[in-house]
Tab-separated table of C-alpha atoms and ligand atoms in Angstrom:
chain	number	residue	atom	x	y	z
A	1	MET	CA	-15.919	11.510	-23.496
A	2	ALA	CA	-16.393	7.808	-25.438
A	3	GLY	CA	-13.511	6.066	-25.669
A	4	THR	CA	-11.033	8.353	-23.740
A	5	ILE	CA	-8.620	6.343	-20.981
A	6	GLU	CA	-9.046	8.408	-17.405
A	7	ALA	CA	-5.918	9.326	-16.165
A	8	TYR	CA	-4.581	11.107	-13.056
A	9	VAL	CA	-1.292	12.611	-13.199
A	10	ASN	CA	-0.589	14.392	-9.697
A	11	ASP	CA	-3.144	16.382	-8.995
A	12	ARG	CA	-5.656	16.020	-12.176
A	13	PHE	CA	-7.649	14.149	-14.118
A	14	LEU	CA	-6.904	14.337	-17.821
A	15	PRO	CA	-7.106	11.651	-20.746
A	16	LEU	CA	-4.502	9.341	-20.999
A	17	SER	CA	-3.178	10.631	-23.970
A	18	GLU	CA	-2.682	13.681	-22.974
A	19	ALA	CA	-0.691	12.384	-19.615
A	20	ARG	CA	2.634	13.429	-18.898
A	21	ILE	CA	5.812	13.604	-17.023
A	22	SER	CA	9.503	14.803	-17.697
A	23	VAL	CA	11.937	12.179	-19.225
A	24	GLU	CA	13.975	13.000	-15.856
A	25	ASP	CA	11.334	11.948	-13.411
A	26	ARG	CA	13.639	9.878	-11.472
A	27	GLY	CA	11.423	6.258	-12.356
A	28	MET	CA	12.125	6.823	-15.522
A	29	GLN	CA	15.869	6.878	-14.966
A	30	PHE	CA	16.416	4.523	-12.064
A	31	GLY	CA	13.546	2.544	-11.445
A	32	ASP	CA	13.120	4.343	-8.422
A	33	GLY	CA	9.493	4.089	-7.327
A	34	ILE	CA	6.361	1.857	-6.550
A	35	TYR	CA	3.341	0.514	-8.335
A	36	GLU	CA	0.230	-0.950	-7.281
A	37	VAL	CA	-2.359	-3.302	-9.915
A	38	LEU	CA	-5.641	-3.204	-8.657
A	39	LEU	CA	-8.778	-4.910	-9.788
A	40	ILE	CA	-11.466	-3.073	-11.225
A	41	HIS	CA	-14.610	-5.904	-10.727
A	42	GLY	CA	-18.544	-4.940	-11.239
A	43	GLY	CA	-17.436	-1.298	-11.359
A	44	TYR	CA	-15.277	-0.993	-8.361
A	45	PRO	CA	-11.586	-1.099	-7.269
A	46	ILE	CA	-11.469	-4.079	-4.919
A	47	PHE	CA	-9.268	-4.512	-2.371
A	48	LEU	CA	-8.438	-1.164	-1.968
A	49	ALA	CA	-7.465	-1.509	1.731
A	50	GLU	CA	-4.940	-4.388	1.417
A	51	HIS	CA	-3.500	-2.416	-2.354
A	52	MET	CA	-3.052	0.599	0.186
A	53	GLU	CA	-1.315	-0.949	2.982
A	54	ARG	CA	0.936	-2.777	0.510
A	55	LEU	CA	1.578	1.094	-1.455
A	56	GLU	CA	2.389	1.956	2.056
A	57	ARG	CA	4.696	-0.864	2.754
A	58	SER	CA	6.903	-0.577	-0.523
A	59	ALA	CA	6.943	3.247	0.020
A	60	ARG	CA	8.322	2.869	3.546
A	61	GLY	CA	11.069	-0.136	2.555
A	62	ILE	CA	12.014	2.470	-0.212
A	63	ARG	CA	12.234	5.487	2.532
A	64	LEU	CA	9.745	7.173	-0.264
A	65	SER	CA	7.112	9.707	1.175
A	66	LEU	CA	3.832	9.307	-0.336
A	67	PRO	CA	2.552	12.454	-1.609
A	68	MET	CA	-1.297	11.725	-0.833
A	69	SER	CA	-2.856	10.518	2.319
A	70	ARG	CA	-4.102	6.784	2.086
A	71	ALA	CA	-7.233	8.126	2.243
A	72	GLY	CA	-6.875	10.953	-0.477
A	73	ILE	CA	-4.950	7.942	-2.796
A	74	GLY	CA	-8.091	5.903	-1.999
A	75	GLU	CA	-10.412	8.766	-2.820
A	76	MET	CA	-9.063	9.506	-5.994
A	77	ILE	CA	-8.549	5.766	-7.581
A	78	ARG	CA	-12.614	5.501	-6.797
A	79	ALA	CA	-12.807	8.675	-8.638
A	80	LEU	CA	-10.889	7.616	-12.205
A	81	VAL	CA	-12.765	4.196	-11.593
A	82	ALA	CA	-16.459	5.986	-11.428
A	83	ARG	CA	-15.114	8.759	-14.702
A	84	SER	CA	-13.919	5.442	-16.325
A	85	ASN	CA	-16.746	3.977	-16.486
A	86	ARG	CA	-15.604	0.124	-16.979
A	87	ALA	CA	-17.080	-2.918	-14.939
A	88	THR	CA	-14.241	-4.596	-15.227
A	89	GLY	CA	-10.558	-3.594	-15.775
A	90	ILE	CA	-7.016	-2.466	-13.846
A	91	VAL	CA	-6.236	0.698	-11.901
A	92	TYR	CA	-2.033	0.703	-12.783
A	93	LEU	CA	-0.952	3.493	-9.988
A	94	GLN	CA	2.670	4.617	-9.878
A	95	VAL	CA	4.838	6.675	-7.075
A	96	THR	CA	8.229	7.783	-8.336
A	97	ARG	CA	10.179	9.757	-5.902
A	98	GLY	CA	9.811	12.772	-8.576
A	99	VAL	CA	12.207	15.137	-11.330
A	100	GLN	CA	15.131	16.481	-10.944
A	101	PRO	CA	18.324	17.283	-12.340
A	102	ARG	CA	20.032	13.663	-12.827
A	103	SER	CA	22.081	12.547	-9.912
A	104	HIS	CA	21.743	9.165	-8.093
A	105	ARG	CA	21.436	11.593	-4.477
A	106	VAL	CA	17.937	12.329	-4.234
A	107	ALA	CA	18.020	16.239	-4.272
A	108	GLU	CA	15.858	17.581	-1.433
A	109	GLY	CA	12.800	18.869	-2.104
A	110	THR	CA	12.061	16.491	-4.705
A	111	VAL	CA	8.256	15.903	-5.216
A	112	PRO	CA	7.151	12.543	-5.797
A	113	THR	CA	5.577	11.973	-9.497
A	114	LEU	CA	2.183	10.060	-8.291
A	115	VAL	CA	0.441	8.695	-11.710
A	116	ALA	CA	-2.808	6.328	-12.183
A	117	TYR	CA	-4.945	4.763	-15.252
A	118	THR	CA	-7.443	2.418	-16.088
A	119	ARG	CA	-6.959	-0.473	-19.066
A	120	ASP	CA	-9.018	-3.317	-20.262
A	121	LEU	CA	-7.894	-6.510	-18.081
A	122	PRO	CA	-5.700	-8.452	-20.295
A	123	ALA	CA	-6.071	-11.273	-22.275
A	124	HIS	CA	-5.272	-14.700	-21.088
A	125	LEU	CA	-5.447	-18.317	-21.745
A	126	PRO	CA	-7.492	-20.307	-19.704
A	127	VAL	CA	-4.544	-22.776	-18.625
A	128	GLU	CA	-1.055	-21.599	-18.299
A	129	SER	CA	2.050	-22.870	-19.433
A	130	CYS	CA	4.959	-21.779	-17.841
A	131	VAL	CA	9.312	-22.912	-17.272
A	132	THR	CA	10.832	-22.553	-14.542
A	133	LEU	CA	14.028	-20.365	-14.580
A	134	PRO	CA	17.021	-19.192	-11.662
A	135	ASP	CA	15.696	-16.116	-9.566
A	136	ASP	CA	17.837	-13.635	-10.149
A	137	ARG	CA	16.452	-10.598	-8.809
A	138	TRP	CA	17.205	-8.452	-5.320
A	139	LEU	CA	16.988	-9.373	-1.856
A	140	HIS	CA	13.337	-7.160	-1.159
A	141	CYS	CA	10.570	-8.844	-3.693
A	142	ASP	CA	8.314	-8.266	-1.377
A	143	LEU	CA	8.326	-4.443	-2.257
A	144	LYS	CA	6.162	-4.029	-5.231
A	145	THR	CA	8.760	-1.626	-7.192
A	146	THR	CA	9.059	-0.463	-10.889
A	147	CYS	CA	12.452	-2.113	-11.179
A	148	LEU	CA	10.932	-5.118	-12.923
A	149	LEU	CA	13.913	-6.118	-15.524
A	150	PRO	CA	14.882	-9.263	-14.333
A	151	ASN	CA	10.524	-9.751	-14.473
A	152	VAL	CA	10.445	-8.599	-18.016
A	153	LEU	CA	13.463	-11.125	-18.991
A	154	ALA	CA	12.126	-13.922	-17.144
A	155	LYS	CA	8.800	-13.289	-19.214
A	156	GLU	CA	10.667	-12.672	-22.451
A	157	ALA	CA	12.259	-16.184	-22.081
A	158	ALA	CA	9.409	-17.652	-20.995
A	159	ALA	CA	7.849	-16.986	-24.546
A	160	GLN	CA	10.848	-17.511	-26.345
A	161	ALA	CA	10.027	-21.246	-25.123
A	162	GLY	CA	6.118	-20.657	-25.919
A	163	ALA	CA	4.842	-20.358	-22.323
A	164	ASP	CA	3.202	-17.729	-20.581
A	165	GLU	CA	4.976	-17.158	-17.334
A	166	ALA	CA	8.390	-17.730	-15.220
A	167	ILE	CA	8.633	-19.591	-12.451
A	168	PHE	CA	11.548	-18.281	-10.350
A	169	HIS	CA	13.878	-20.549	-8.156
A	170	ARG	CA	16.340	-19.863	-5.357
A	171	ASP	CA	18.836	-22.934	-5.393
A	172	GLY	CA	15.812	-25.190	-6.981
A	173	VAL	CA	13.278	-23.411	-3.837
A	174	VAL	CA	10.073	-22.235	-5.949
A	175	THR	CA	9.608	-18.397	-4.520
A	176	GLU	CA	7.350	-16.814	-7.260
A	177	GLY	CA	6.507	-16.258	-10.983
A	178	ALA	CA	7.725	-13.465	-13.279
A	179	SER	CA	4.441	-11.624	-12.365
A	180	THR	CA	2.442	-14.121	-10.373
A	181	ASN	CA	2.713	-16.234	-7.015
A	182	VAL	CA	2.893	-20.115	-7.507
A	183	PHE	CA	1.304	-22.871	-5.702
A	184	ILE	CA	1.303	-26.468	-5.854
A	185	VAL	CA	-1.098	-29.246	-4.876
A	186	ASP	CA	0.840	-32.171	-3.484
A	187	ASP	CA	-0.794	-35.899	-4.240
A	188	HIS	CA	-2.137	-35.694	-0.470
A	189	GLY	CA	-4.437	-32.883	-1.289
A	190	GLN	CA	-2.128	-29.850	0.631
A	191	ILE	CA	-1.376	-26.878	-0.890
A	192	HIS	CA	1.748	-25.588	-0.692
A	193	THR	CA	3.369	-21.883	-1.294
A	194	HIS	CA	6.041	-19.709	-0.677
A	195	PRO	CA	6.208	-18.118	2.325
A	196	THR	CA	5.787	-14.166	2.448
A	197	GLY	CA	8.855	-12.203	3.553
A	198	PRO	CA	12.243	-10.875	1.342
A	199	TRP	CA	12.200	-13.675	-1.499
A	200	ILE	CA	8.253	-12.442	-2.817
A	201	LEU	CA	6.059	-10.284	-3.462
A	202	ALA	CA	3.461	-10.670	-1.210
A	203	GLY	CA	0.242	-10.826	-3.480
A	204	ILE	CA	-3.453	-9.981	-2.795
A	205	THR	CA	-4.780	-12.940	-4.745
A	206	ARG	CA	-2.531	-15.251	-3.050
A	207	GLN	CA	-3.307	-14.208	0.768
A	208	VAL	CA	-7.343	-13.814	-0.252
A	209	VAL	CA	-6.735	-17.542	-1.563
A	210	VAL	CA	-5.017	-18.344	1.427
A	211	ARG	CA	-7.937	-16.895	3.835
A	212	ILE	CA	-10.097	-18.632	1.222
A	213	ALA	CA	-8.738	-22.335	2.097
A	214	GLN	CA	-8.379	-21.740	5.428
A	215	GLU	CA	-11.556	-20.708	5.580
A	216	ARG	CA	-13.132	-23.373	3.557
A	217	GLY	CA	-11.080	-26.374	4.985
A	218	PHE	CA	-7.910	-26.798	2.271
A	219	ALA	CA	-5.397	-28.325	4.279
A	220	LEU	CA	-2.527	-25.206	2.796
A	221	SER	CA	0.856	-24.722	4.424
A	222	GLU	CA	3.063	-21.500	3.606
A	223	THR	CA	6.497	-23.281	3.412
A	224	PRO	CA	8.792	-23.627	0.863
A	225	PHE	CA	8.596	-26.044	-1.797
A	226	ASP	CA	11.352	-27.448	-4.011
A	227	LEU	CA	11.644	-28.058	-8.112
A	228	ASP	CA	11.176	-31.768	-7.279
A	229	GLN	CA	7.866	-31.444	-5.747
A	230	LEU	CA	6.750	-28.403	-8.078
A	231	SER	CA	7.219	-31.246	-10.821
A	232	ALA	CA	5.887	-34.083	-9.071
A	233	ALA	CA	2.715	-31.915	-8.132
A	234	SER	CA	-1.115	-33.179	-8.897
A	235	GLU	CA	-1.401	-29.379	-9.343
A	236	VAL	CA	-0.078	-26.241	-9.956
A	237	PHE	CA	-1.977	-22.694	-10.090
A	238	LEU	CA	-0.988	-18.953	-9.880
A	239	THR	CA	-2.428	-16.324	-8.880
A	240	SER	CA	-2.447	-12.603	-9.544
A	241	THR	CA	-4.693	-9.575	-9.791
A	242	THR	CA	-4.770	-9.478	-13.541
A	243	ALA	CA	-4.755	-13.614	-13.669
A	244	HIS	CA	-6.868	-14.045	-10.925
A	245	VAL	CA	-6.439	-18.114	-9.538
A	246	ARG	CA	-5.464	-19.876	-13.144
A	247	PRO	CA	-4.662	-23.058	-13.593
A	248	VAL	CA	-1.054	-24.215	-15.010
A	249	ASN	CA	-1.229	-27.245	-17.382
A	250	ARG	CA	3.066	-27.478	-18.807
A	251	ILE	CA	5.904	-26.959	-16.427
A	252	ASP	CA	9.199	-26.781	-18.516
A	253	GLY	CA	7.268	-28.476	-21.426
A	254	ARG	CA	6.012	-31.835	-18.936
A	255	LEU	CA	1.990	-32.090	-18.359
A	256	VAL	CA	0.943	-31.401	-14.995
A	257	GLY	CA	-0.970	-34.100	-13.335
A	258	SER	CA	-3.686	-35.038	-15.982
A	259	GLY	CA	-2.935	-31.685	-18.079
A	260	ARG	CA	-6.411	-30.386	-16.771
A	261	PRO	CA	-7.493	-28.183	-14.537
A	262	GLY	CA	-7.565	-30.318	-10.888
A	263	PRO	CA	-10.328	-30.250	-9.100
A	264	VAL	CA	-8.690	-28.081	-5.564
A	265	THR	CA	-7.875	-25.708	-8.249
A	266	GLN	CA	-11.403	-25.652	-9.876
A	267	ARG	CA	-12.590	-25.022	-6.226
A	268	LEU	CA	-10.185	-22.620	-5.475
A	269	MET	CA	-11.388	-20.128	-8.670
A	270	GLU	CA	-14.849	-20.548	-8.241
A	271	ALA	CA	-14.591	-19.499	-4.594
A	272	TYR	CA	-11.881	-16.427	-5.852
A	273	ALA	CA	-15.034	-15.451	-8.179
A	274	GLU	CA	-17.943	-15.644	-5.086
A	275	VAL	CA	-15.317	-13.300	-3.223
A	276	ILE	CA	-13.845	-10.661	-5.895
A	277	ASP	CA	-18.095	-10.681	-6.573
A	278	SER	CA	-18.912	-10.040	-2.734
A	279	GLU	CA	-16.296	-7.271	-2.374
A	280	ALA	CA	-17.913	-5.894	-5.722
A	281	SER	CA	-21.079	-5.192	-3.760
A	282	VAL	CA	-19.545	-4.042	-0.417
A	283	MET	CA	-17.906	-1.718	-2.766
A	284	SER	CA	-20.629	-0.742	-4.366
A	285	ARG	CA	-22.415	0.481	-0.429
B	1	PDD	N1	1.574	-8.301	-10.634
B	1	PDD	N2	4.659	-11.734	-7.722
B	1	PDD	C1	4.823	-10.630	-8.680
B	1	PDD	C2	6.115	-10.213	-8.406
B	1	PDD	C3	4.214	-9.643	-9.204
B	1	PDD	O1	4.711	-8.793	-9.979
B	1	PDD	C4	2.811	-9.944	-8.919
B	1	PDD	C5	1.766	-9.095	-9.125
B	1	PDD	C6	2.059	-11.131	-7.766
B	1	PDD	C7	0.529	-11.328	-7.368
B	1	PDD	O2	0.429	-10.092	-6.808
B	1	PDD	P1	-1.217	-9.581	-6.957
B	1	PDD	O3	-1.967	-10.640	-6.271
B	1	PDD	O4	-0.922	-8.262	-5.469
B	1	PDD	O5	-1.753	-9.039	-8.233
B	1	PDD	C8	3.109	-11.922	-7.207
B	1	PDD	C9	0.626	-7.254	-10.687
B	1	PDD	C10	-0.315	-7.560	-11.027
B	1	PDD	C11	1.723	-6.591	-12.332
B	1	PDD	O6	2.690	-6.094	-12.039
B	1	PDD	O7	0.980	-6.551	-13.247
């Protein structure tokens, strides 16, 4: 039906407006769940294998058994996107530990809740302005869990300062954004981004950009950098499924470089656009 947003809850497709889960879902009461956000591009969900691999990693990390096989979830996502009839957008997928009378202890036999739906891509400005904030998250930022309160509060603090994104640092070492990975380009043209590990989410877009940079001869090092390097950088950009590769023009009120997207960022933005086009055409076969 025109205008209907398709959703999938446990084992059936239905309009999002009719999708329901219990108030005793552990995702609601404890944030006891994991999620993925996939890009729909050219009518297809892209980087599906990478997202499924990360979902499985997050599931293992919180000792959650996924209610469907990787292939089954992939098939459901493809079917959901086909039913949604969208050229672009996102798929939001969430798996929680399920519904039970509230108790921190997980009741035996609790069946995970699996929810997915499609939405439009969020609107973005062409450049982002950021604020830096202490990273007060837990020690498993590599797991894509629904416990996003620190990220939510950081985004709110950024918005109150008139900025779009918060860049976290741990004792001065830049980790990532509230919903993005962060890259800098130093004045020698070297690209830096925080290495994967417990302090950051291993972004799928980050992974693709690292691969593009390596394949196309950019100098890139996955080593930590600090706030001084961030403020001295000639270019700064963010990556995520929804933001793609996005230049940062202002940090804590100060201009980054000239305040315009730099040459390295622009080349990576173009290269990323090419990669997602070709990924969508592979998915269409
Ligand atoms: N956020 N770091 C954090 C903390 C994130 O939440 C995200 C993604 C990323 C980038 O990951 P990817 O390239 O796989 O999207 C990095 C999603 C988009 C969100 O929560 O909406």
